[in-house]
Structures are given as structure tokens and as C-alpha cells.
Coordinates of C-alpha atoms (C1' of nucleotides) in Angstrom, one line a residue:
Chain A
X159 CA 0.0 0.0 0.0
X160 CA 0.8 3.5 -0.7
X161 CA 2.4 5.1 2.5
X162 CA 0.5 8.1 1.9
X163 CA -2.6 6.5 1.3
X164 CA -2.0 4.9 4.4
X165 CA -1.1 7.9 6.2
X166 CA -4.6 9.3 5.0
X167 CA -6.4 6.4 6.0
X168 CA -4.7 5.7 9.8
X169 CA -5.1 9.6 10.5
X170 CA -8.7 10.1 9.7
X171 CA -9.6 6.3 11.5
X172 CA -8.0 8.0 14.4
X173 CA -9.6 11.4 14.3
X174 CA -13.0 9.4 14.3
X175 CA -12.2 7.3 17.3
X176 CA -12.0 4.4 15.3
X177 CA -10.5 0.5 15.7
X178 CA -7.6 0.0 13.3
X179 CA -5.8 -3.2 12.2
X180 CA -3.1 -3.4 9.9
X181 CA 0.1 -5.7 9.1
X182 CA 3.2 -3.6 8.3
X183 CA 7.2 -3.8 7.9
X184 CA 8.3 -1.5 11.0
X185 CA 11.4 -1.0 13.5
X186 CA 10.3 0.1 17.0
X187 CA 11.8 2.3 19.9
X188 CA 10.1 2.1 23.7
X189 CA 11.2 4.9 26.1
X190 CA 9.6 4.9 29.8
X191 CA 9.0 2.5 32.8
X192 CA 11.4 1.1 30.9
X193 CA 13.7 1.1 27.3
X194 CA 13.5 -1.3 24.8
X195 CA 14.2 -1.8 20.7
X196 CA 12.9 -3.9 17.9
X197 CA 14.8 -4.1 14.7
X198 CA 13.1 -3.9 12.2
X199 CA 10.3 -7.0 10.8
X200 CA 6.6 -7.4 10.2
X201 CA 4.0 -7.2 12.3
X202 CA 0.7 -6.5 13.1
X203 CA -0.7 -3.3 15.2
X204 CA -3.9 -2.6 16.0
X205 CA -5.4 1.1 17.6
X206 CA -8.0 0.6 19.6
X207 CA -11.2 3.6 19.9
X208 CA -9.1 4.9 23.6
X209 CA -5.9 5.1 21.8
X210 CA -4.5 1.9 23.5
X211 CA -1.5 0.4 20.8
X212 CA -0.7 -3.0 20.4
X213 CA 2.0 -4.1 18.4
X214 CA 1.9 -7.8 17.7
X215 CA 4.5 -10.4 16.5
X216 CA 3.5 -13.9 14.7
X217 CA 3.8 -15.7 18.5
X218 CA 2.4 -15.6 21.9
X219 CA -0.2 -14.0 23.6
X220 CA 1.2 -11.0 24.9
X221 CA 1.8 -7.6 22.4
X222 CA 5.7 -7.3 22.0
X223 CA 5.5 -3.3 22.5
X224 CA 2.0 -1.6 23.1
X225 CA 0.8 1.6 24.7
X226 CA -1.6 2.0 27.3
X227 CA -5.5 4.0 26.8
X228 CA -5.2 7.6 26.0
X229 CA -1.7 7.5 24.1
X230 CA -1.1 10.6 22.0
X231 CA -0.8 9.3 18.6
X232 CA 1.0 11.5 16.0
X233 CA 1.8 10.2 12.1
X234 CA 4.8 12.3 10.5
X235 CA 6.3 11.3 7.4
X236 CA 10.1 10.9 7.6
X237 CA 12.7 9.9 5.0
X238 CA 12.1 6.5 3.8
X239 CA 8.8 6.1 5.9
X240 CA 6.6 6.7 8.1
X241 CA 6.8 7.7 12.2
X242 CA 4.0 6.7 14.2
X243 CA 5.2 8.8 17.5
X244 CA 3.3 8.2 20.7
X245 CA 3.3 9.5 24.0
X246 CA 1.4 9.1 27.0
X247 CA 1.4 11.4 29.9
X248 CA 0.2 9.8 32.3
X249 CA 2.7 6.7 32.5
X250 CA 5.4 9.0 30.9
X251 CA 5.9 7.0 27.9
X252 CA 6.9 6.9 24.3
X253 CA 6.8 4.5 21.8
X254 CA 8.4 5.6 17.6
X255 CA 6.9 3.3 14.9
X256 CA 9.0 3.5 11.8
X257 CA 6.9 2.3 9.3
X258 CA 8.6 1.3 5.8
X259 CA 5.7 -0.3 4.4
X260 CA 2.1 -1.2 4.7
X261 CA 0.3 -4.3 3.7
X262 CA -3.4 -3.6 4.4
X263 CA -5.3 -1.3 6.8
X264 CA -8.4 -2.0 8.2
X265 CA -10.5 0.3 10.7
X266 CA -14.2 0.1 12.3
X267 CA -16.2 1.9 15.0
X268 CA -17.0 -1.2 17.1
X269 CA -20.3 -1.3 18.4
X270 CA -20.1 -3.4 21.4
X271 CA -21.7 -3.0 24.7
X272 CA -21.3 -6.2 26.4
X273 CA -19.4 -7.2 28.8
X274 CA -17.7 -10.2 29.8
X275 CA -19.6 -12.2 32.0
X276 CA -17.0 -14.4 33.3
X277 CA -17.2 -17.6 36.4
X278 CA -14.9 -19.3 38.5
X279 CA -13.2 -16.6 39.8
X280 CA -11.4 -16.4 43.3
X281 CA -14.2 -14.3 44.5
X282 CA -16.1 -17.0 43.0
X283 CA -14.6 -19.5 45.7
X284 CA -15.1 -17.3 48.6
X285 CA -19.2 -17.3 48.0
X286 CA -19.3 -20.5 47.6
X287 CA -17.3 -21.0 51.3
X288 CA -19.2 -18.9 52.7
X289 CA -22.6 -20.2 51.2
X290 CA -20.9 -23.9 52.0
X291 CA -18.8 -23.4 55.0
X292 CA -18.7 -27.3 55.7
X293 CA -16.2 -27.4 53.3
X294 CA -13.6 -25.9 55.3
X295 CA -14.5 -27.8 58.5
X296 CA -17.3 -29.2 60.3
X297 CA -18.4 -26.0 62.6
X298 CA -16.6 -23.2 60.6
X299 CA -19.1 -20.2 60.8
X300 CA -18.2 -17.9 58.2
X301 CA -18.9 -13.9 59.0
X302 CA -17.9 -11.9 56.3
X303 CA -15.9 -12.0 53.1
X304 CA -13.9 -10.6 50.6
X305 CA -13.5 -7.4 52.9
X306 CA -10.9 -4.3 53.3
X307 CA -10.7 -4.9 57.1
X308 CA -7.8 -3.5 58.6
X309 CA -6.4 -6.4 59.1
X310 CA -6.3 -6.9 55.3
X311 CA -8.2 -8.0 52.6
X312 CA -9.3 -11.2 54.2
X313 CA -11.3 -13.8 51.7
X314 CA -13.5 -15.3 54.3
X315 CA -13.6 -14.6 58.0
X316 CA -15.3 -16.3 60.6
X317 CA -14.9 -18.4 63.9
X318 CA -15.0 -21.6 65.0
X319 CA -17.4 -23.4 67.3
X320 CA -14.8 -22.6 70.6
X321 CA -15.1 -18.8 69.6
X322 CA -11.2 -18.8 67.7
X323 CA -10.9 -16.9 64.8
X324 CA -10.7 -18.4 61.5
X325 CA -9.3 -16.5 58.2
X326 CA -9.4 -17.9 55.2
X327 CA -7.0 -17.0 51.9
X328 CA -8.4 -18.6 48.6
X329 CA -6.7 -19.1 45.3
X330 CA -8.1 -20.6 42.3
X331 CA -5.0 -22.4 41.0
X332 CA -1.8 -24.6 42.7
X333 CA -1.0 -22.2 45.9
X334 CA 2.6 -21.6 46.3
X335 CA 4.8 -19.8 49.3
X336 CA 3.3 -16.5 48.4
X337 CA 0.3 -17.7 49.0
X338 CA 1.2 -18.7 52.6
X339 CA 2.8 -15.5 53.7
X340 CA -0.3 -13.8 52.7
X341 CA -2.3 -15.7 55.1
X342 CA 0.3 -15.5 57.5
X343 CA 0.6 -11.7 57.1
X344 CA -3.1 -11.3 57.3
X345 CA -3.5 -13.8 61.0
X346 CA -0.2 -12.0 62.0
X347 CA -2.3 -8.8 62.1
X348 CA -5.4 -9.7 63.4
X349 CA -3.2 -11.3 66.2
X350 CA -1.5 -8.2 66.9
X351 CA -4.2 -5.7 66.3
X352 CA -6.5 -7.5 69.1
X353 CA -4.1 -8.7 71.1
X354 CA -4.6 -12.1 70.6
X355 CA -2.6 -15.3 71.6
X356 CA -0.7 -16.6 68.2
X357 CA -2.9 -19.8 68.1
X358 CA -5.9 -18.3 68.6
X359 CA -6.3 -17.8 65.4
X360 CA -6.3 -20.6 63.2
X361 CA -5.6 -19.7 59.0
X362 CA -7.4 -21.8 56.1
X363 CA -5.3 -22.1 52.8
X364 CA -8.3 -22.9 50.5
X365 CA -7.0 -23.8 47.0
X366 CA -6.9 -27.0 44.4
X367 CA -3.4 -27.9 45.2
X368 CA -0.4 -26.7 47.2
X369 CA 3.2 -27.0 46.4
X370 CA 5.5 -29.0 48.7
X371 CA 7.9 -26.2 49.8
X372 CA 4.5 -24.0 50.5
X373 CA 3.1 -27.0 52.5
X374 CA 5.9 -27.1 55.0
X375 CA 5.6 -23.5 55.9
X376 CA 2.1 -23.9 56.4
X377 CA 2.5 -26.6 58.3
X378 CA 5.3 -24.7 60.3
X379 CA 3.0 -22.0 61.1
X380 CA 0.5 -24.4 62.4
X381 CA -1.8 -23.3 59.4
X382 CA -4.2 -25.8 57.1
X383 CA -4.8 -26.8 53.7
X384 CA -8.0 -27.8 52.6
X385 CA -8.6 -28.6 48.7
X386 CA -11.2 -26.6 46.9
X387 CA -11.8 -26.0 43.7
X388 CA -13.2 -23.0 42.1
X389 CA -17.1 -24.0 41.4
X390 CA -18.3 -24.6 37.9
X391 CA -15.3 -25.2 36.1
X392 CA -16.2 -27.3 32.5
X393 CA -20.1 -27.1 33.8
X394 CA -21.3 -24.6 31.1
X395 CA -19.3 -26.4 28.6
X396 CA -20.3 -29.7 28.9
X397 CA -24.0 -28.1 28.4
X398 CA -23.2 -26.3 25.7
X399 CA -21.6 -29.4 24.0
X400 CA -24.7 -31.1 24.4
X401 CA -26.6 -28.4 22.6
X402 CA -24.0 -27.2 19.6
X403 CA -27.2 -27.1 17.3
X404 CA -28.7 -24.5 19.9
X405 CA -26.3 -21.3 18.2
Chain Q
X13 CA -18.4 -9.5 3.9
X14 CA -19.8 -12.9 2.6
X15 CA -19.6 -15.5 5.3
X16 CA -18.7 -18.3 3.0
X17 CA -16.1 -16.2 1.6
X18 CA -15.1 -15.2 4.7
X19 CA -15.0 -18.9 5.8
X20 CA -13.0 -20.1 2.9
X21 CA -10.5 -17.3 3.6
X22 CA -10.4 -18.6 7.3
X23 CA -9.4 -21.7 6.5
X24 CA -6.7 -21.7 3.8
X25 CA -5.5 -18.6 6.3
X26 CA -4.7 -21.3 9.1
X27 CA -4.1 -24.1 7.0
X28 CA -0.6 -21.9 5.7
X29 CA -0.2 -21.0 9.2
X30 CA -0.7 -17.2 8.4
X31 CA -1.9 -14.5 10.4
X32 CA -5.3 -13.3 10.5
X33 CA -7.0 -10.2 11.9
X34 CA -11.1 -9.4 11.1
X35 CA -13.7 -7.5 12.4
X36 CA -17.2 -9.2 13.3
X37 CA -19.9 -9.4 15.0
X38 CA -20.4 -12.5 17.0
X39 CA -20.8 -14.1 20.4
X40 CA -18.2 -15.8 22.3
X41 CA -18.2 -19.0 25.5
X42 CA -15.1 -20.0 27.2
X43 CA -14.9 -22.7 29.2
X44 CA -12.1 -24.6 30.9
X45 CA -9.6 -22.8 33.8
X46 CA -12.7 -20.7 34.3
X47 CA -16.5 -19.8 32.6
X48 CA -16.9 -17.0 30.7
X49 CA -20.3 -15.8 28.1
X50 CA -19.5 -12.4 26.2
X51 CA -23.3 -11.5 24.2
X52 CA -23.5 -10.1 21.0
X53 CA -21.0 -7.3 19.8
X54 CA -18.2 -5.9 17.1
X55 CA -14.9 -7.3 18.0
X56 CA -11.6 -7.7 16.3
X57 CA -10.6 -11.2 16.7
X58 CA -6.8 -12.3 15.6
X59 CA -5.4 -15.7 15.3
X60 CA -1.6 -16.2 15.2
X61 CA 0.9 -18.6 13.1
X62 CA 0.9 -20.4 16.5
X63 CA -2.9 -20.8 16.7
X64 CA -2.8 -18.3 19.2
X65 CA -6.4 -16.1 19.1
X66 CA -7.2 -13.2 20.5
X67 CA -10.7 -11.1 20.6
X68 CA -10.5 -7.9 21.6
X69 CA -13.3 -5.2 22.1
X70 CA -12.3 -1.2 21.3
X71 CA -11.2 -0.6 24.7
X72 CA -7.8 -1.9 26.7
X73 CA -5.1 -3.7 26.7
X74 CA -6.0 -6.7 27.2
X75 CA -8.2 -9.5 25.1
X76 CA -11.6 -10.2 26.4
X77 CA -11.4 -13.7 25.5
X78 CA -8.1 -15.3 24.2
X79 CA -6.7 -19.0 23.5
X80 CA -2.8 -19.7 23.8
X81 CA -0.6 -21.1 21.2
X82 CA -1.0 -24.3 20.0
X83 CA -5.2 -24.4 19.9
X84 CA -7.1 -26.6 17.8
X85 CA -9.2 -24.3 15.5
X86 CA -12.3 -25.5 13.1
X87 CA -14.4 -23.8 11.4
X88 CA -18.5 -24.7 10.7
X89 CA -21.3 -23.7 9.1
X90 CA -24.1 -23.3 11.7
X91 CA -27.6 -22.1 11.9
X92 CA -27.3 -18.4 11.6
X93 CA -23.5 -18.0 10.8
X94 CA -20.4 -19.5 11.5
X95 CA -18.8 -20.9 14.5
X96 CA -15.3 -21.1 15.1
X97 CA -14.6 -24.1 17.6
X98 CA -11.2 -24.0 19.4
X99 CA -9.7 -26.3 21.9
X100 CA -6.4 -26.2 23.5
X101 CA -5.2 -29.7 24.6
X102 CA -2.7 -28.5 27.6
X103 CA -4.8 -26.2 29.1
X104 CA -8.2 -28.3 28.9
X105 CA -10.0 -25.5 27.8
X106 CA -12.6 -24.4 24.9
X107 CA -13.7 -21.4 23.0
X108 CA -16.4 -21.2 20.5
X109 CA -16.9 -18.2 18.8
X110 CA -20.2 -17.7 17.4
X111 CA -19.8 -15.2 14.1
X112 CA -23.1 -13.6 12.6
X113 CA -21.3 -11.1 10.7
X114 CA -17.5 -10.3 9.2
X115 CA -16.8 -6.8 8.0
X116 CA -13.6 -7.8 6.4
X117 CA -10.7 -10.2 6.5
X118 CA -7.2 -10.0 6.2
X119 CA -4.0 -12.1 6.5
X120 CA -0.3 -12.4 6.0
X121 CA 2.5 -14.8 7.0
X122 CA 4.9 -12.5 9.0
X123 CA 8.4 -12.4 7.8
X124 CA 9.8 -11.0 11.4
X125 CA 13.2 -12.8 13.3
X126 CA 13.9 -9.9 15.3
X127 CA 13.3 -10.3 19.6
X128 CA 13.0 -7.4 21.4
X129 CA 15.9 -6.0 23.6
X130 CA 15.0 -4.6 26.7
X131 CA 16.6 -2.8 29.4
X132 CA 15.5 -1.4 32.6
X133 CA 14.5 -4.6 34.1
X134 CA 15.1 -5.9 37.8
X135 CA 17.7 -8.4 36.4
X136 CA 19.5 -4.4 35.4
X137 CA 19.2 -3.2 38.8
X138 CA 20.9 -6.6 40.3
X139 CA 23.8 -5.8 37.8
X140 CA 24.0 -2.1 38.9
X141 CA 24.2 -3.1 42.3
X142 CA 26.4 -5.7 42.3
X143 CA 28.9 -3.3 40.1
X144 CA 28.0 -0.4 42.3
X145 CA 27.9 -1.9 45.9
X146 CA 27.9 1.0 48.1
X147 CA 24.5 2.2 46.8
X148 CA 23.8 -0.6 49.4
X149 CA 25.8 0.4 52.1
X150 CA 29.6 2.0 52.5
X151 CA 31.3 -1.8 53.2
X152 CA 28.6 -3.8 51.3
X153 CA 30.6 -6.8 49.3
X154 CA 28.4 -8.8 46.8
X155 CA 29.3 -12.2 46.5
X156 CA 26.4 -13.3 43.5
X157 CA 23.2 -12.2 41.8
X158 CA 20.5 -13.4 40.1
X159 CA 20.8 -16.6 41.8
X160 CA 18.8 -19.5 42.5
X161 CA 20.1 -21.0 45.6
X162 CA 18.4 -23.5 47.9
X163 CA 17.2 -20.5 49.8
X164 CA 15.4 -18.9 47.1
X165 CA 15.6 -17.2 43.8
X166 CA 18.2 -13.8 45.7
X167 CA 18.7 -10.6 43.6
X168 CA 21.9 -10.1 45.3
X169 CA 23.7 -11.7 48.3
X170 CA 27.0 -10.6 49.9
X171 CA 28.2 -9.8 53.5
X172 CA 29.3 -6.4 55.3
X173 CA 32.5 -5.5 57.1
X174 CA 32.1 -7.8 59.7
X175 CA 31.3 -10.8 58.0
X176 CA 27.6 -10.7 58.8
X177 CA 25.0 -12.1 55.6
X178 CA 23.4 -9.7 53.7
X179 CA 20.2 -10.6 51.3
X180 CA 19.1 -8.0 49.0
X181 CA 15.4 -7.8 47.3
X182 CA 15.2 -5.4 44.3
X183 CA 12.0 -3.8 42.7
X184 CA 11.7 -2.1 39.9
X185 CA 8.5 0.1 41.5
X186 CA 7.3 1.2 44.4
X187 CA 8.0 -1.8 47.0
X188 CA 4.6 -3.3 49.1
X189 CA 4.1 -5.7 51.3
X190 CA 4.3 -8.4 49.5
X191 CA 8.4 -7.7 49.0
X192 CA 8.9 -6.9 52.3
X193 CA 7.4 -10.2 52.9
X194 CA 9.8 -11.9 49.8
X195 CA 12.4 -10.6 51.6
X196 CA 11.5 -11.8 55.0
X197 CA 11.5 -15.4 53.8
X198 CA 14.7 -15.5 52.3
X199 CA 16.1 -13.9 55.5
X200 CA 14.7 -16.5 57.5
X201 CA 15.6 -19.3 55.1
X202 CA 19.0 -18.6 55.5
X203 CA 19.2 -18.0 59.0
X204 CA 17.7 -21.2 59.3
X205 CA 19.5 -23.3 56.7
X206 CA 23.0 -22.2 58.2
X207 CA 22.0 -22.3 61.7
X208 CA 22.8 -18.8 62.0
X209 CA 21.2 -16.2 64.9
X210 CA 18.2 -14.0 63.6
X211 CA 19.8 -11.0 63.3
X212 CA 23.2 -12.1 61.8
X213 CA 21.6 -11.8 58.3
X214 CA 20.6 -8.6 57.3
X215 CA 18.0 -7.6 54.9
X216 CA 17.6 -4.7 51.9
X217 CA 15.0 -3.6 50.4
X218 CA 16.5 -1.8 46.9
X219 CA 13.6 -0.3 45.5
X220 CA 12.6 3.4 44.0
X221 CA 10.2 4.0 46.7
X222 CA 8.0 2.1 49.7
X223 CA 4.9 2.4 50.9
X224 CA 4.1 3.6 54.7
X225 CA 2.5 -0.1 56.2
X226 CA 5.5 -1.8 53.5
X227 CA 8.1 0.1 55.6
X228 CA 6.2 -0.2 58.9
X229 CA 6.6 -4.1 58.2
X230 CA 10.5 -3.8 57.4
X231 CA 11.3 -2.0 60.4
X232 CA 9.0 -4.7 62.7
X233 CA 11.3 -6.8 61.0
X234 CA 14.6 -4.9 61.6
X235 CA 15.1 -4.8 57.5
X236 CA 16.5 -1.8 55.8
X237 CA 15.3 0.3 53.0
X238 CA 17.5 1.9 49.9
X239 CA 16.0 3.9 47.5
X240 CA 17.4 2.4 44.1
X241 CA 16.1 4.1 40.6
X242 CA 16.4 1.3 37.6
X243 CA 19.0 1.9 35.1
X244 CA 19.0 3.6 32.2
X245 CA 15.3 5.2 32.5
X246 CA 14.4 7.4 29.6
X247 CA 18.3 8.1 28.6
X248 CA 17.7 6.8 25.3
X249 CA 14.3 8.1 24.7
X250 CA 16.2 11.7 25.4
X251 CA 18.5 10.4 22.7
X252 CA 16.0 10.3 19.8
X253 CA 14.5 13.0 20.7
X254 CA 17.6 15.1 20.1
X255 CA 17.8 13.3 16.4
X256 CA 14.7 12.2 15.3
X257 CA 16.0 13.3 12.1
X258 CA 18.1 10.1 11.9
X259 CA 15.2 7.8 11.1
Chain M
dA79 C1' -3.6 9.5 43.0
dT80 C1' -2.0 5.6 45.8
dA81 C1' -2.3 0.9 47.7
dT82 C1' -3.5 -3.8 47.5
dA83 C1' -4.3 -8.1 45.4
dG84 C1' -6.3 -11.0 41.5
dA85 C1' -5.5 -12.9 36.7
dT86 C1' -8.6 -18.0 31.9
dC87 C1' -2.6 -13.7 34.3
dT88 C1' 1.9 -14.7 30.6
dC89 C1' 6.6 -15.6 30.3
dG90 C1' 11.2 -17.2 31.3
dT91 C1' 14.2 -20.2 33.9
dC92 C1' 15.9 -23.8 36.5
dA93 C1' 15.8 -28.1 39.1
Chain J
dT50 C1' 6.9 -31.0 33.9
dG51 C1' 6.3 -28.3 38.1
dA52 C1' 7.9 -24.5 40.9
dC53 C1' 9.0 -20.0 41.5
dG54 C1' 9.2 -15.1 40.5
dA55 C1' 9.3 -11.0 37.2
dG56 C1' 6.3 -8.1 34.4
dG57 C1' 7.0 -1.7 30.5
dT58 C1' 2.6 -6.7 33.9
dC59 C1' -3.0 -5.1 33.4
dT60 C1' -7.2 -4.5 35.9
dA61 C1' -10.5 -3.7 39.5
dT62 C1' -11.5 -1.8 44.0
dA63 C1' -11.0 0.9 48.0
dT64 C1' -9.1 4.7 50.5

DNA sequence: ATATAGATCTCGTCA
DNA sequence: TGACGAGGTCTATAT
């Protein structure tokens, strides 16, 4: 494609807020939280409507460069190209495209206002503890969850039938050390802030799986693991595999 | 755009492992590490070389719905439209994209060798520090970096004057909680790997900036804070601004 | 704006 | 393959 035709087209898709998408042969410069170069190559970049950039190699799921939403996006044309020069303000940013040639452009004013509607989540697991608190242990009485209390941002609280304090940290995949220290860091607290005996509060690692090394530092800090998974993992699949001729 | 030409497109597109990037409207399920239902809308959807897809709406960074590399993609003709039908074997999970409309379709097999070179990282600040010691302290002496050792994955470990252990934890941004806490545990790995006196290991945090309860913690703790800028920040962005002429 | 923690995190690296 | 931690993480939420 023409580079000026180009240029024509990728400034009026971005004065009318549109999408763009196009594959091109570029060399990029990043300059901010961090530096980094890309020699030159093809790729694909797309402009989203809030002036979020992606640039996009053949592999993976992540963009090799991009630029967050409200990027200022100018288009100059330089010797032997064309320099898409970006800034944004508020992380402080810049990101050059030199473009030497274009292979398509395609832009659109998406109409879309759905929004994901998306289950299984680790907030996910804490309703379902609390609305099934047998599943951490016989007479666990769960009294709030998912709340900014000072003592942290505890997933489920509650108490036990002898009156001890019970916090419980969910994660929805394999937990690991971190994972331990946070519910450490969180009975720590409560311990401290209400002058508690360290025992007297007893912390619930609620997850599928726990590593070994994470294990023995539970353990060591007199802590349990009970499995859990997050709830209705493959359930709307399995429906909707039964019903393909439903679409 | 005519959904069987857009369909015939589709395919010879993956079958020569190209590219692809198209607006449409559709609706999309996911199913597998969670559950996810996105309704009707305009998206841009792109599949990679790798079979990598993303869908993304006009706003963010990030894809609403994705697959990673390596999924399973058909294409079928369905009541209504066309539903693309992916699977990805390792990660158990499914996405079926339900497409009632394509505005256009384009794709290219991306000629591009180049990786991206990036500086500014953590790994950077490790290197600055064990190059430039006394940032640490006047009679800090590194002895590694960047190492995976039976205690932990340590930014940089050394002693002081008087032989005493010294682990040092690096951030790139403003240090939390959390590395306060990362920090703690490699302390107290050490200390209790070697037998060695709480107290006899002393910790850093080497980080731009800490919050007020993240520096509460460290001094509970009896850890130190440095305030450590990564390398190299915006020095080369100044660079080109001074020649953008030499594009 | 800053702080905190989740994420269908992704990605690299090493045992 | 699993474990562990970084990330230009991004994103949502609460203060």
C-alpha cells in the first residue's frame, strides 16, 4: 500500500475514534518505565477507539510493544517512511513506529456494549465457602468475606465453634509460598491488632493444590490446607456441547 | 463480507499458518480454567501462526477472550453463521466463537526474526548493584546475583564489614508488602538453613520507593530500606528526541 | 492519585 | 513437567 494512502487512512480512523488493524514492515523504539528496541520486521498493530496500541509479533499472547489508553498518537512522514510517535502522559511514555511499508489497513467503529460475563473466579470460591462453610471444616461459621478490614483484605472470615478466629485465603489455582505468607501476614495482624494469643487464630489455605515447599511452611506455622476448587469449572461447557445445534 | 467467503478465507489462512485479523460481529463461550459468556457485539478477533487467538473489544489492553498457542481451530457452518470451535489440549480449555457477521478479513505470514531488547528490568538493577555496591551500604561486598540458591531465587547476596549475611530484594517500583514479605522469607531461610542467629543476616529492600504499612513491616522486621532508581530510565528516549531526524 | 491483590494472568528459567 | 518469581505486567477496587 501507498504510504501516503495509508497515512490518509490511519489519521482520519483515528480522528473518528475508530479501531484499526493493519500488518506492516516497522522498527520500533520504547522509552519509559522502561527502554527497549525492535529491529526492524513485520508485524501487526492494532489502535484501539481509547488510543490503547498494540504491536503484535507472529507468536504468543502478549503484544511485543504496546501503549496504554489515552496515548497521544501523531503520524509524520520521515525519509524513507513513516513515524507513528506516541506519548502518554500519564505513564510517561513513548513509543516511535518506523513504518517502511504497509500491507493492508483496516479500521471500524465497534459497536459493542457487552461485557464479559466471566465464572470461576477467586471471588467465585469465597461465595461459595461462605454459602458452604462445611467445606472448610465441620463447625466453621463464616462472618464476612472478601472485605478491606484492617487487618487486610481477608477472603473469608469467621470463627469456629470454641469462639477462635478463622481466616481464610483462597486461590483458584496450585497455591505456592506467596500464598502462605499472605495468610500468614493477614493472622499476623489480626493477632497483633486485638491482642490475641498466636494460636488463637487458626488460617485456612483454600485452593486446588499446594506445592511442597508452601506445605511445609504452612504446616510450620501451624496453618491448614483444605482442597477446593473453584465452582463450575467445564459445567457450562459440557451443556453447551450437548446443545452445539442451539447457536 | 460474505460468510462463506469469509470462511473459505479462514481456513486456507490457518491451513498456511498465516496470520489473521477481522472485524465481526459474534458471540463468544469460554470454558475450561474458568466460565466465561460475552453477548452479541463488534470485536476484532486475531489468530496467530501459532494458533494463538485473541478477541479484543475497542477498549484496553487486554483481550476479552483469548486462547494460547498451540489451539485446535475448526471452522463450521451453523444455523445463523459461522462458529469457530477451538480447543487447547494443555490447558483443557474451549472457546467457540459464534460469528453472525464479518466486515472484512485480512492475512499475512509475517516475515519478522527480530526479539525485542529490553533494558531497565530488575535483572539491570541486580547488575547495577552488584557493580555499584555502596549504593547498598559503604562496606557492602556482593558475593552473586541473580541466583537460584536452595534458599530462594536472591537478587543479590554478599556480607558487610564484619562478616555478617546480607540478602538484597530489588523492585523495579514502588515496593509493598508483598516484597517486604519476599524478603523476609529469604532472611529466614537462611538463618535457618546455616544455623545462624536471627539477626546475623541482614536484609535490603533496593527499590525506587516504599509504601508507609511496607516500611512499617521492614522495620517490625529490623530490615532496611534503599532507595534504588532502575537503570537507564528514559536516557535513550532523550537520545532520539535530540535526532529524530536520523530515522 | 496511591495501595492492595487477582488474573482464563503470561513468560522465562531452573531443578 | 512443576515451581517460582518478574512483568514496560493489566485490571478492579477501596481509600
Amino acid at each position: 500500500m501507498e504510504l501516503k494512502v495509508f497515512s490518509e487512512k490511519l489519521v482520519n480512523a483515528l480522528k473518528s475514534n475508530q479501531t484499526c488493524s493493519f500488518f506492516c514492515l516497522c522498527k520500533i523504539n520504547y522509552s519509559g518505565r522502561a527502554e527497549a528496541e525492535l529491529d526492524e520486521g513485520e508485524r501487526l498493530i492494532v489502535i484501539k477507539s481509547d488510543n490503547t496500541l498494540l504491536v503484535h509479533q507472529d507468536l504468543g499472547s502478549n503484544p511485543v510493544n504496546y501503549m496504554k489508553a489515552d496515548t497521544k498518537i501523531d503520524v509524520l512522514f520521515v525519509k524513507g517512511g513513516i513515524l507513528i510517535q506516541t506519548h502518554n502522559q500519564k505513564y510517561k511514555d513513548y513509543l516511535d513506529i518506523f513504518v517502511k511499508d504497509v500491507f493492508n489497513f483496516d479500521s471500524r467503529k465497534l459497536e459493542d456494549g457487552k461485557k464479559l460475563v466471566l465464572v470461576g473466579t477467586e471471588k467465585d470460591m469465597s461465595d461459595m465457602i461462605r454459602d458452604n462453610p462445611s467445606i472448610i471444616f465441620d463447625d466453621f461459621r463464616p462472618l464476612s468475606r472478601e472485605e478491606h478490614t484492617r487487618y487486610g483484605f481477608i477472603d473469608v472470615f469467621g470463627h469456629d465453634g470454641e469462639g477462635n478466629f478463622v481466616v481464610v485465603e483462597c486461590k483458584r489455582y496450585v497455591a505456592g509460598l506467596s500464598a502462605v505468607q499472605q495468610l500468614r501476614r493477614y493472622v499476623e495482624k489480626m493477632v497483633e491488632l486485638r491482642g490475641l494469643d498466636i494460636g488463637s487464630v487458626k488460617g485456612v489455605l483454600a485452593a486446588p493444590s499446594i506445592t511442597a515447599s508452601a506445605e511445609v511452611m504452612l504446616k510450620d506455622w501451624g496453618f491448614d490446607f483444605v482442597s477446593v476448587n473453584p465452582p463450575r469449572r467445564l459445567e457450562k461447557f459440557n451443556k453447551n456441547q450437548k446443545s452445539l445445534g442451539d447457536y
